Amino acid sequence: MPTQIYSPPVTLPRLHARPNAIVHVRRACMGDVPRLYEIINYYAVRGDMLPKTMDQLYNRVRSIDVAEADGEVVGCAALHITWADMAEVVSVAVHPDFQGIGLGRRLVEPLFDEARQLGIPTLFTLTLQMGFFSHLGFREVPKLHLPHKIWQDCTTCFKQDYCDEIAMVREMFE
Ligand SMILES: CC(C)(COP(=O)(O)OP(=O)(O)OC[C@H]1O[C@@H](n2cnc3c(N)ncnc32)[C@H](O)[C@@H]1OP(=O)(O)O)[C@@H](O)C(=O)NCCC(=O)NCCS
């Protein structure tokens, strides 16, 4: 079977979905991955978030939620479990046409319920979007307050020597 080569997008393809369309949040499936790759890496090439490979997205598809409008993926968020008592909110992105209408909140808040159901007391995120995460109840902490375990991912991150992301945490049972 021929391998399809994907390269990071410089622009996002125009959506058919109308900005006033009804949006559903659901678990991602395999068919969503190429669009997830486009949205996440569109922001990643601008330095807004970390990039994801197709491989990583397929591997983690069961933990990614998507927002779908008119049959198209217009946003995403995921929970990445780090250890018994901690999980990371990752890959939060909303297509520019759908920003500012509460979709980021609709994608992230269900992750709180999921964390509580799993018995995970603390969520954290590493982000440049402090304003957004503050509105969702996260507070800034010194990066070194996060446990050593979370730095495993940093060893393969291209930002490891000049990380500009802010660490934020949110308690789930307060
Ligand atoms: C960050 C992002 C996901 C927000 O999505 P969104 O759908 O526009 O956010 P919402 O409309 O759900 O906003 C939720 C709340 O956060 C606030 N908010 C959103 N973006 C904000 C910002 N940049 N600064 C301050 N507050 C912000 C909103 O005012 C809203 O507040 P309220 O619900 O208390 O009234 C979106 O801007 C995005 O995709 N950015 C590019 C990718 C990115 O940087 N992702 C973060 C990776 S860690």
PDB file of C-alpha atoms and ligand atoms in Angstrom:
ATOM      1  CA  MET A   1       0.000   0.000   0.000  1.00  0.00           C
ATOM      2  CA  PRO A   2       1.496   3.431  -0.860  1.00  0.00           C
ATOM      3  CA  THR A   3       2.458   5.535   2.156  1.00  0.00           C
ATOM      4  CA  GLN A   4       0.846   8.932   2.284  1.00  0.00           C
ATOM      5  CA  ILE A   5       3.322  11.636   3.271  1.00  0.00           C
ATOM      6  CA  TYR A   6       2.017  14.424   5.482  1.00  0.00           C
ATOM      7  CA  SER A   7       3.888  17.671   5.998  1.00  0.00           C
ATOM      8  CA  PRO A   8       3.081  20.347   8.588  1.00  0.00           C
ATOM      9  CA  PRO A   9       0.430  22.717   7.203  1.00  0.00           C
ATOM     10  CA  VAL A  10       1.219  26.382   6.733  1.00  0.00           C
ATOM     11  CA  THR A  11      -2.433  27.286   6.303  1.00  0.00           C
ATOM     12  CA  LEU A  12      -5.568  25.466   7.250  1.00  0.00           C
ATOM     13  CA  PRO A  13      -7.873  24.364   4.469  1.00  0.00           C
ATOM     14  CA  ARG A  14     -11.131  26.300   4.371  1.00  0.00           C
ATOM     15  CA  LEU A  15     -13.879  24.667   6.362  1.00  0.00           C
ATOM     16  CA  HIS A  16     -17.210  23.756   4.861  1.00  0.00           C
ATOM     17  CA  ALA A  17     -18.663  23.903   8.378  1.00  0.00           C
ATOM     18  CA  ARG A  18     -20.458  27.172   9.096  1.00  0.00           C
ATOM     19  CA  PRO A  19     -19.326  29.027  12.257  1.00  0.00           C
ATOM     20  CA  ASN A  20     -22.930  28.938  13.512  1.00  0.00           C
ATOM     21  CA  ALA A  21     -23.255  25.159  12.970  1.00  0.00           C
ATOM     22  CA  ILE A  22     -24.224  22.882  15.854  1.00  0.00           C
ATOM     23  CA  VAL A  23     -21.054  21.439  17.383  1.00  0.00           C
ATOM     24  CA  HIS A  24     -20.840  17.974  18.950  1.00  0.00           C
ATOM     25  CA  VAL A  25     -18.005  16.815  21.180  1.00  0.00           C
ATOM     26  CA  ARG A  26     -17.134  13.121  20.844  1.00  0.00           C
ATOM     27  CA  ARG A  27     -14.234  10.689  21.089  1.00  0.00           C
ATOM     28  CA  ALA A  28     -11.909  10.764  18.071  1.00  0.00           C
ATOM     29  CA  CYS A  29     -11.757   7.955  15.535  1.00  0.00           C
ATOM     30  CA  MET A  30      -9.128   6.946  12.995  1.00  0.00           C
ATOM     31  CA  GLY A  31     -10.705   8.981  10.199  1.00  0.00           C
ATOM     32  CA  ASP A  32     -10.229  12.173  12.234  1.00  0.00           C
ATOM     33  CA  VAL A  33      -6.461  11.858  12.469  1.00  0.00           C
ATOM     34  CA  PRO A  34      -5.427  13.654   9.230  1.00  0.00           C
ATOM     35  CA  ARG A  35      -7.529  16.696  10.204  1.00  0.00           C
ATOM     36  CA  LEU A  36      -6.218  16.579  13.801  1.00  0.00           C
ATOM     37  CA  TYR A  37      -2.721  16.546  12.358  1.00  0.00           C
ATOM     38  CA  GLU A  38      -3.534  19.645  10.295  1.00  0.00           C
ATOM     39  CA  ILE A  39      -5.084  21.649  13.128  1.00  0.00           C
ATOM     40  CA  ILE A  40      -2.494  20.799  15.799  1.00  0.00           C
ATOM     41  CA  ASN A  41       0.503  21.299  13.547  1.00  0.00           C
ATOM     42  CA  TYR A  42      -0.925  24.483  12.034  1.00  0.00           C
ATOM     43  CA  TYR A  43      -0.595  25.967  15.544  1.00  0.00           C
ATOM     44  CA  ALA A  44       2.648  24.111  16.276  1.00  0.00           C
ATOM     45  CA  VAL A  45       4.501  25.687  13.344  1.00  0.00           C
ATOM     46  CA  ARG A  46       3.506  29.071  14.831  1.00  0.00           C
ATOM     47  CA  GLY A  47       5.003  28.047  18.204  1.00  0.00           C
ATOM     48  CA  ASP A  48       1.612  27.986  19.975  1.00  0.00           C
ATOM     49  CA  MET A  49       1.704  24.329  20.960  1.00  0.00           C
ATOM     50  CA  LEU A  50       3.781  21.199  20.585  1.00  0.00           C
ATOM     51  CA  PRO A  51       3.628  19.307  17.281  1.00  0.00           C
ATOM     52  CA  LYS A  52       2.241  15.790  16.954  1.00  0.00           C
ATOM     53  CA  THR A  53       3.183  13.164  14.408  1.00  0.00           C
ATOM     54  CA  MET A  54       0.598  11.019  12.631  1.00  0.00           C
ATOM     55  CA  ASP A  55       2.057   8.099  14.555  1.00  0.00           C
ATOM     56  CA  GLN A  56       1.472   9.780  17.924  1.00  0.00           C
ATOM     57  CA  LEU A  57      -2.072  10.720  16.954  1.00  0.00           C
ATOM     58  CA  TYR A  58      -2.986   7.191  15.861  1.00  0.00           C
ATOM     59  CA  ASN A  59      -1.397   5.762  19.026  1.00  0.00           C
ATOM     60  CA  ARG A  60      -3.351   8.142  21.256  1.00  0.00           C
ATOM     61  CA  VAL A  61      -6.622   8.341  19.324  1.00  0.00           C
ATOM     62  CA  ARG A  62      -8.545   6.697  22.181  1.00  0.00           C
ATOM     63  CA  SER A  63      -7.683   9.583  24.503  1.00  0.00           C
ATOM     64  CA  ILE A  64      -8.484  12.431  22.104  1.00  0.00           C
ATOM     65  CA  ASP A  65     -11.841  14.201  22.060  1.00  0.00           C
ATOM     66  CA  VAL A  66     -12.905  16.173  19.003  1.00  0.00           C
ATOM     67  CA  ALA A  67     -15.450  18.878  18.305  1.00  0.00           C
ATOM     68  CA  GLU A  68     -17.329  18.195  15.091  1.00  0.00           C
ATOM     69  CA  ALA A  69     -19.421  20.689  13.112  1.00  0.00           C
ATOM     70  CA  ASP A  70     -21.205  19.836   9.857  1.00  0.00           C
ATOM     71  CA  GLY A  71     -19.229  16.572   9.767  1.00  0.00           C
ATOM     72  CA  GLU A  72     -15.823  18.274  10.083  1.00  0.00           C
ATOM     73  CA  VAL A  73     -13.383  18.273  12.990  1.00  0.00           C
ATOM     74  CA  VAL A  74     -12.996  21.861  14.243  1.00  0.00           C
ATOM     75  CA  GLY A  75     -11.262  21.313  17.589  1.00  0.00           C
ATOM     76  CA  CYS A  76      -9.635  18.805  19.906  1.00  0.00           C
ATOM     77  CA  ALA A  77      -8.321  18.124  23.415  1.00  0.00           C
ATOM     78  CA  ALA A  78      -6.852  15.104  25.159  1.00  0.00           C
ATOM     79  CA  LEU A  79      -5.963  13.725  28.561  1.00  0.00           C
ATOM     80  CA  HIS A  80      -2.569  12.089  28.861  1.00  0.00           C
ATOM     81  CA  ILE A  81      -2.190  10.073  32.054  1.00  0.00           C
ATOM     82  CA  THR A  82       1.239  10.598  33.567  1.00  0.00           C
ATOM     83  CA  TRP A  83       1.119   8.606  36.786  1.00  0.00           C
ATOM     84  CA  ALA A  84      -1.291   7.403  39.489  1.00  0.00           C
ATOM     85  CA  ASP A  85      -2.139  10.879  40.729  1.00  0.00           C
ATOM     86  CA  MET A  86      -1.551  13.122  37.751  1.00  0.00           C
ATOM     87  CA  ALA A  87      -2.641  13.638  34.137  1.00  0.00           C
ATOM     88  CA  GLU A  88      -1.831  16.277  31.547  1.00  0.00           C
ATOM     89  CA  VAL A  89      -4.301  18.209  29.426  1.00  0.00           C
ATOM     90  CA  VAL A  90      -2.706  18.191  25.967  1.00  0.00           C
ATOM     91  CA  SER A  91      -3.369  19.104  22.344  1.00  0.00           C
ATOM     92  CA  VAL A  92      -6.091  21.664  23.001  1.00  0.00           C
ATOM     93  CA  ALA A  93      -6.835  23.433  19.730  1.00  0.00           C
ATOM     94  CA  VAL A  94      -9.832  25.083  18.125  1.00  0.00           C
ATOM     95  CA  HIS A  95     -10.005  26.053  14.454  1.00  0.00           C
ATOM     96  CA  PRO A  96      -9.724  29.875  14.133  1.00  0.00           C
ATOM     97  CA  ASP A  97     -13.261  30.103  12.669  1.00  0.00           C
ATOM     98  CA  PHE A  98     -14.669  28.503  15.840  1.00  0.00           C
ATOM     99  CA  GLN A  99     -12.679  30.310  18.541  1.00  0.00           C
ATOM    100  CA  GLY A 100     -14.227  32.543  21.167  1.00  0.00           C
ATOM    101  CA  ILE A 101     -17.576  30.737  21.413  1.00  0.00           C
ATOM    102  CA  GLY A 102     -16.829  28.411  24.307  1.00  0.00           C
ATOM    103  CA  LEU A 103     -15.598  25.434  22.324  1.00  0.00           C
ATOM    104  CA  GLY A 104     -12.229  25.203  24.113  1.00  0.00           C
ATOM    105  CA  ARG A 105     -14.129  25.075  27.400  1.00  0.00           C
ATOM    106  CA  ARG A 106     -16.534  22.423  26.040  1.00  0.00           C
ATOM    107  CA  LEU A 107     -13.559  20.284  25.031  1.00  0.00           C
ATOM    108  CA  VAL A 108     -11.563  20.605  28.261  1.00  0.00           C
ATOM    109  CA  GLU A 109     -14.277  20.466  30.948  1.00  0.00           C
ATOM    110  CA  PRO A 110     -15.312  16.839  30.170  1.00  0.00           C
ATOM    111  CA  LEU A 111     -11.684  15.885  30.827  1.00  0.00           C
ATOM    112  CA  PHE A 112     -12.233  17.020  34.437  1.00  0.00           C
ATOM    113  CA  ASP A 113     -15.105  14.526  34.807  1.00  0.00           C
ATOM    114  CA  GLU A 114     -12.987  11.824  33.238  1.00  0.00           C
ATOM    115  CA  ALA A 115     -10.120  12.544  35.647  1.00  0.00           C
ATOM    116  CA  ARG A 116     -12.494  12.423  38.640  1.00  0.00           C
ATOM    117  CA  GLN A 117     -13.980   9.126  37.451  1.00  0.00           C
ATOM    118  CA  LEU A 118     -10.492   7.697  37.168  1.00  0.00           C
ATOM    119  CA  GLY A 119      -9.566   9.020  40.635  1.00  0.00           C
ATOM    120  CA  ILE A 120      -6.880  11.374  39.369  1.00  0.00           C
ATOM    121  CA  PRO A 121      -6.572  14.281  41.844  1.00  0.00           C
ATOM    122  CA  THR A 122      -4.483  16.737  39.799  1.00  0.00           C
ATOM    123  CA  LEU A 123      -4.407  17.858  36.191  1.00  0.00           C
ATOM    124  CA  PHE A 124      -1.605  19.946  34.790  1.00  0.00           C
ATOM    125  CA  THR A 125      -0.809  21.598  31.516  1.00  0.00           C
ATOM    126  CA  LEU A 126       2.256  23.193  29.967  1.00  0.00           C
ATOM    127  CA  THR A 127       0.996  26.094  27.940  1.00  0.00           C
ATOM    128  CA  LEU A 128       1.397  29.550  26.472  1.00  0.00           C
ATOM    129  CA  GLN A 129      -2.359  30.117  26.872  1.00  0.00           C
ATOM    130  CA  MET A 130      -2.434  31.104  30.551  1.00  0.00           C
ATOM    131  CA  GLY A 131      -5.544  33.259  30.129  1.00  0.00           C
ATOM    132  CA  PHE A 132      -7.602  30.409  28.707  1.00  0.00           C
ATOM    133  CA  PHE A 133      -6.508  27.892  31.333  1.00  0.00           C
ATOM    134  CA  SER A 134      -6.983  30.434  34.184  1.00  0.00           C
ATOM    135  CA  HIS A 135     -10.600  30.769  33.086  1.00  0.00           C
ATOM    136  CA  LEU A 136     -10.882  26.994  33.454  1.00  0.00           C
ATOM    137  CA  GLY A 137      -9.589  27.043  37.044  1.00  0.00           C
ATOM    138  CA  PHE A 138      -5.887  26.301  36.487  1.00  0.00           C
ATOM    139  CA  ARG A 139      -3.225  28.201  38.446  1.00  0.00           C
ATOM    140  CA  GLU A 140       0.411  28.767  37.587  1.00  0.00           C
ATOM    141  CA  VAL A 141       3.045  26.776  39.483  1.00  0.00           C
ATOM    142  CA  PRO A 142       6.835  26.726  39.161  1.00  0.00           C
ATOM    143  CA  LYS A 143       7.691  24.085  36.576  1.00  0.00           C
ATOM    144  CA  LEU A 144       9.947  22.310  39.050  1.00  0.00           C
ATOM    145  CA  HIS A 145       6.962  21.688  41.338  1.00  0.00           C
ATOM    146  CA  LEU A 146       5.752  19.114  38.821  1.00  0.00           C
ATOM    147  CA  PRO A 147       7.027  15.586  39.538  1.00  0.00           C
ATOM    148  CA  HIS A 148      10.116  14.281  37.843  1.00  0.00           C
ATOM    149  CA  LYS A 149       8.024  11.740  35.889  1.00  0.00           C
ATOM    150  CA  ILE A 150       6.550  14.424  33.642  1.00  0.00           C
ATOM    151  CA  TRP A 151       9.934  15.468  32.307  1.00  0.00           C
ATOM    152  CA  GLN A 152      10.258  12.175  30.461  1.00  0.00           C
ATOM    153  CA  ASP A 153       8.410  13.663  27.465  1.00  0.00           C
ATOM    154  CA  CYS A 154      10.702  16.695  27.555  1.00  0.00           C
ATOM    155  CA  THR A 155      13.714  14.577  26.696  1.00  0.00           C
ATOM    156  CA  THR A 156      12.361  14.178  23.162  1.00  0.00           C
ATOM    157  CA  CYS A 157      10.909  17.688  22.850  1.00  0.00           C
ATOM    158  CA  PHE A 158      12.576  20.157  20.494  1.00  0.00           C
ATOM    159  CA  LYS A 159      11.973  22.899  23.103  1.00  0.00           C
ATOM    160  CA  GLN A 160      13.865  21.100  25.856  1.00  0.00           C
ATOM    161  CA  ASP A 161      16.727  23.622  26.075  1.00  0.00           C
ATOM    162  CA  TYR A 162      14.582  26.750  25.753  1.00  0.00           C
ATOM    163  CA  CYS A 163      11.163  25.781  27.055  1.00  0.00           C
ATOM    164  CA  ASP A 164       8.907  28.837  27.213  1.00  0.00           C
ATOM    165  CA  GLU A 165       5.777  27.020  28.392  1.00  0.00           C
ATOM    166  CA  ILE A 166       4.096  27.849  31.692  1.00  0.00           C
ATOM    167  CA  ALA A 167       3.175  25.049  34.106  1.00  0.00           C
ATOM    168  CA  MET A 168      -0.383  25.230  35.437  1.00  0.00           C
ATOM    169  CA  VAL A 169      -2.308  22.831  37.650  1.00  0.00           C
ATOM    170  CA  ARG A 170      -5.931  22.270  38.653  1.00  0.00           C
ATOM    171  CA  GLU A 171      -7.097  20.166  41.585  1.00  0.00           C
ATOM    172  CA  MET A 172     -10.015  17.872  40.769  1.00  0.00           C
ATOM    173  CA  PHE A 173     -11.486  17.271  44.222  1.00  0.00           C
ATOM    174  CA  GLU A 174     -11.485  20.760  45.797  1.00  0.00           C
TER     175      GLU A 174
HETATM  176  C1  LIG B   1      -6.666  28.406  23.458  1.00  0.00           C
HETATM  177  C2  LIG B   1      -7.864  27.997  22.626  1.00  0.00           C
HETATM  178  C3  LIG B   1      -7.967  26.465  22.638  1.00  0.00           C
HETATM  179  C4  LIG B   1      -9.126  28.621  23.256  1.00  0.00           C
HETATM  180  O1  LIG B   1     -10.264  28.116  22.575  1.00  0.00           O
HETATM  181  P1  LIG B   1     -11.620  28.932  22.500  1.00  0.00           P
HETATM  182  O2  LIG B   1     -12.665  28.019  21.984  1.00  0.00           O
HETATM  183  O3  LIG B   1     -11.417  30.193  21.763  1.00  0.00           O
HETATM  184  O4  LIG B   1     -11.880  29.269  24.049  1.00  0.00           O
HETATM  185  P2  LIG B   1     -13.302  29.464  24.754  1.00  0.00           P
HETATM  186  O5  LIG B   1     -14.161  30.307  23.874  1.00  0.00           O
HETATM  187  O6  LIG B   1     -13.845  28.138  25.157  1.00  0.00           O
HETATM  188  O7  LIG B   1     -12.896  30.288  26.038  1.00  0.00           O
HETATM  189  C5  LIG B   1     -13.085  29.769  27.362  1.00  0.00           C
HETATM  190  C6  LIG B   1     -12.763  30.876  28.339  1.00  0.00           C
HETATM  191  O8  LIG B   1     -11.375  31.237  28.234  1.00  0.00           O
HETATM  192  C7  LIG B   1     -11.242  32.610  27.905  1.00  0.00           C
HETATM  193  N1  LIG B   1     -10.144  32.736  26.952  1.00  0.00           N
HETATM  194  C8  LIG B   1      -9.998  32.081  25.780  1.00  0.00           C
HETATM  195  N2  LIG B   1      -8.848  32.437  25.189  1.00  0.00           N
HETATM  196  C9  LIG B   1      -8.263  33.328  26.026  1.00  0.00           C
HETATM  197  C10 LIG B   1      -7.047  34.062  25.959  1.00  0.00           C
HETATM  198  N3  LIG B   1      -6.180  33.917  24.933  1.00  0.00           N
HETATM  199  N4  LIG B   1      -6.749  34.904  26.984  1.00  0.00           N
HETATM  200  C11 LIG B   1      -7.606  35.037  28.032  1.00  0.00           C
HETATM  201  N5  LIG B   1      -8.769  34.345  28.156  1.00  0.00           N
HETATM  202  C12 LIG B   1      -9.092  33.517  27.148  1.00  0.00           C
HETATM  203  C13 LIG B   1     -12.561  33.025  27.302  1.00  0.00           C
HETATM  204  O9  LIG B   1     -12.809  34.397  27.507  1.00  0.00           O
HETATM  205  C14 LIG B   1     -13.552  32.140  28.054  1.00  0.00           C
HETATM  206  O10 LIG B   1     -13.846  32.710  29.324  1.00  0.00           O
HETATM  207  P3  LIG B   1     -15.244  32.436  30.057  1.00  0.00           P
HETATM  208  O11 LIG B   1     -15.769  31.096  29.612  1.00  0.00           O
HETATM  209  O12 LIG B   1     -14.901  32.465  31.510  1.00  0.00           O
HETATM  210  O13 LIG B   1     -16.127  33.548  29.610  1.00  0.00           O
HETATM  211  C15 LIG B   1      -7.781  28.558  21.161  1.00  0.00           C
HETATM  212  O14 LIG B   1      -7.515  29.943  21.222  1.00  0.00           O
HETATM  213  C16 LIG B   1      -6.708  27.879  20.325  1.00  0.00           C
HETATM  214  O15 LIG B   1      -6.963  26.860  19.696  1.00  0.00           O
HETATM  215  N6  LIG B   1      -5.501  28.477  20.293  1.00  0.00           N
HETATM  216  C17 LIG B   1      -4.414  27.969  19.467  1.00  0.00           C
HETATM  217  C18 LIG B   1      -3.883  26.660  19.983  1.00  0.00           C
HETATM  218  C19 LIG B   1      -3.354  26.785  21.401  1.00  0.00           C
HETATM  219  O16 LIG B   1      -2.645  27.722  21.745  1.00  0.00           O
HETATM  220  N7  LIG B   1      -3.712  25.792  22.246  1.00  0.00           N
HETATM  221  C20 LIG B   1      -3.297  25.703  23.622  1.00  0.00           C
HETATM  222  C21 LIG B   1      -2.266  24.651  23.679  1.00  0.00           C
HETATM  223  S1  LIG B   1      -1.697  24.372  25.311  1.00  0.00           S
END
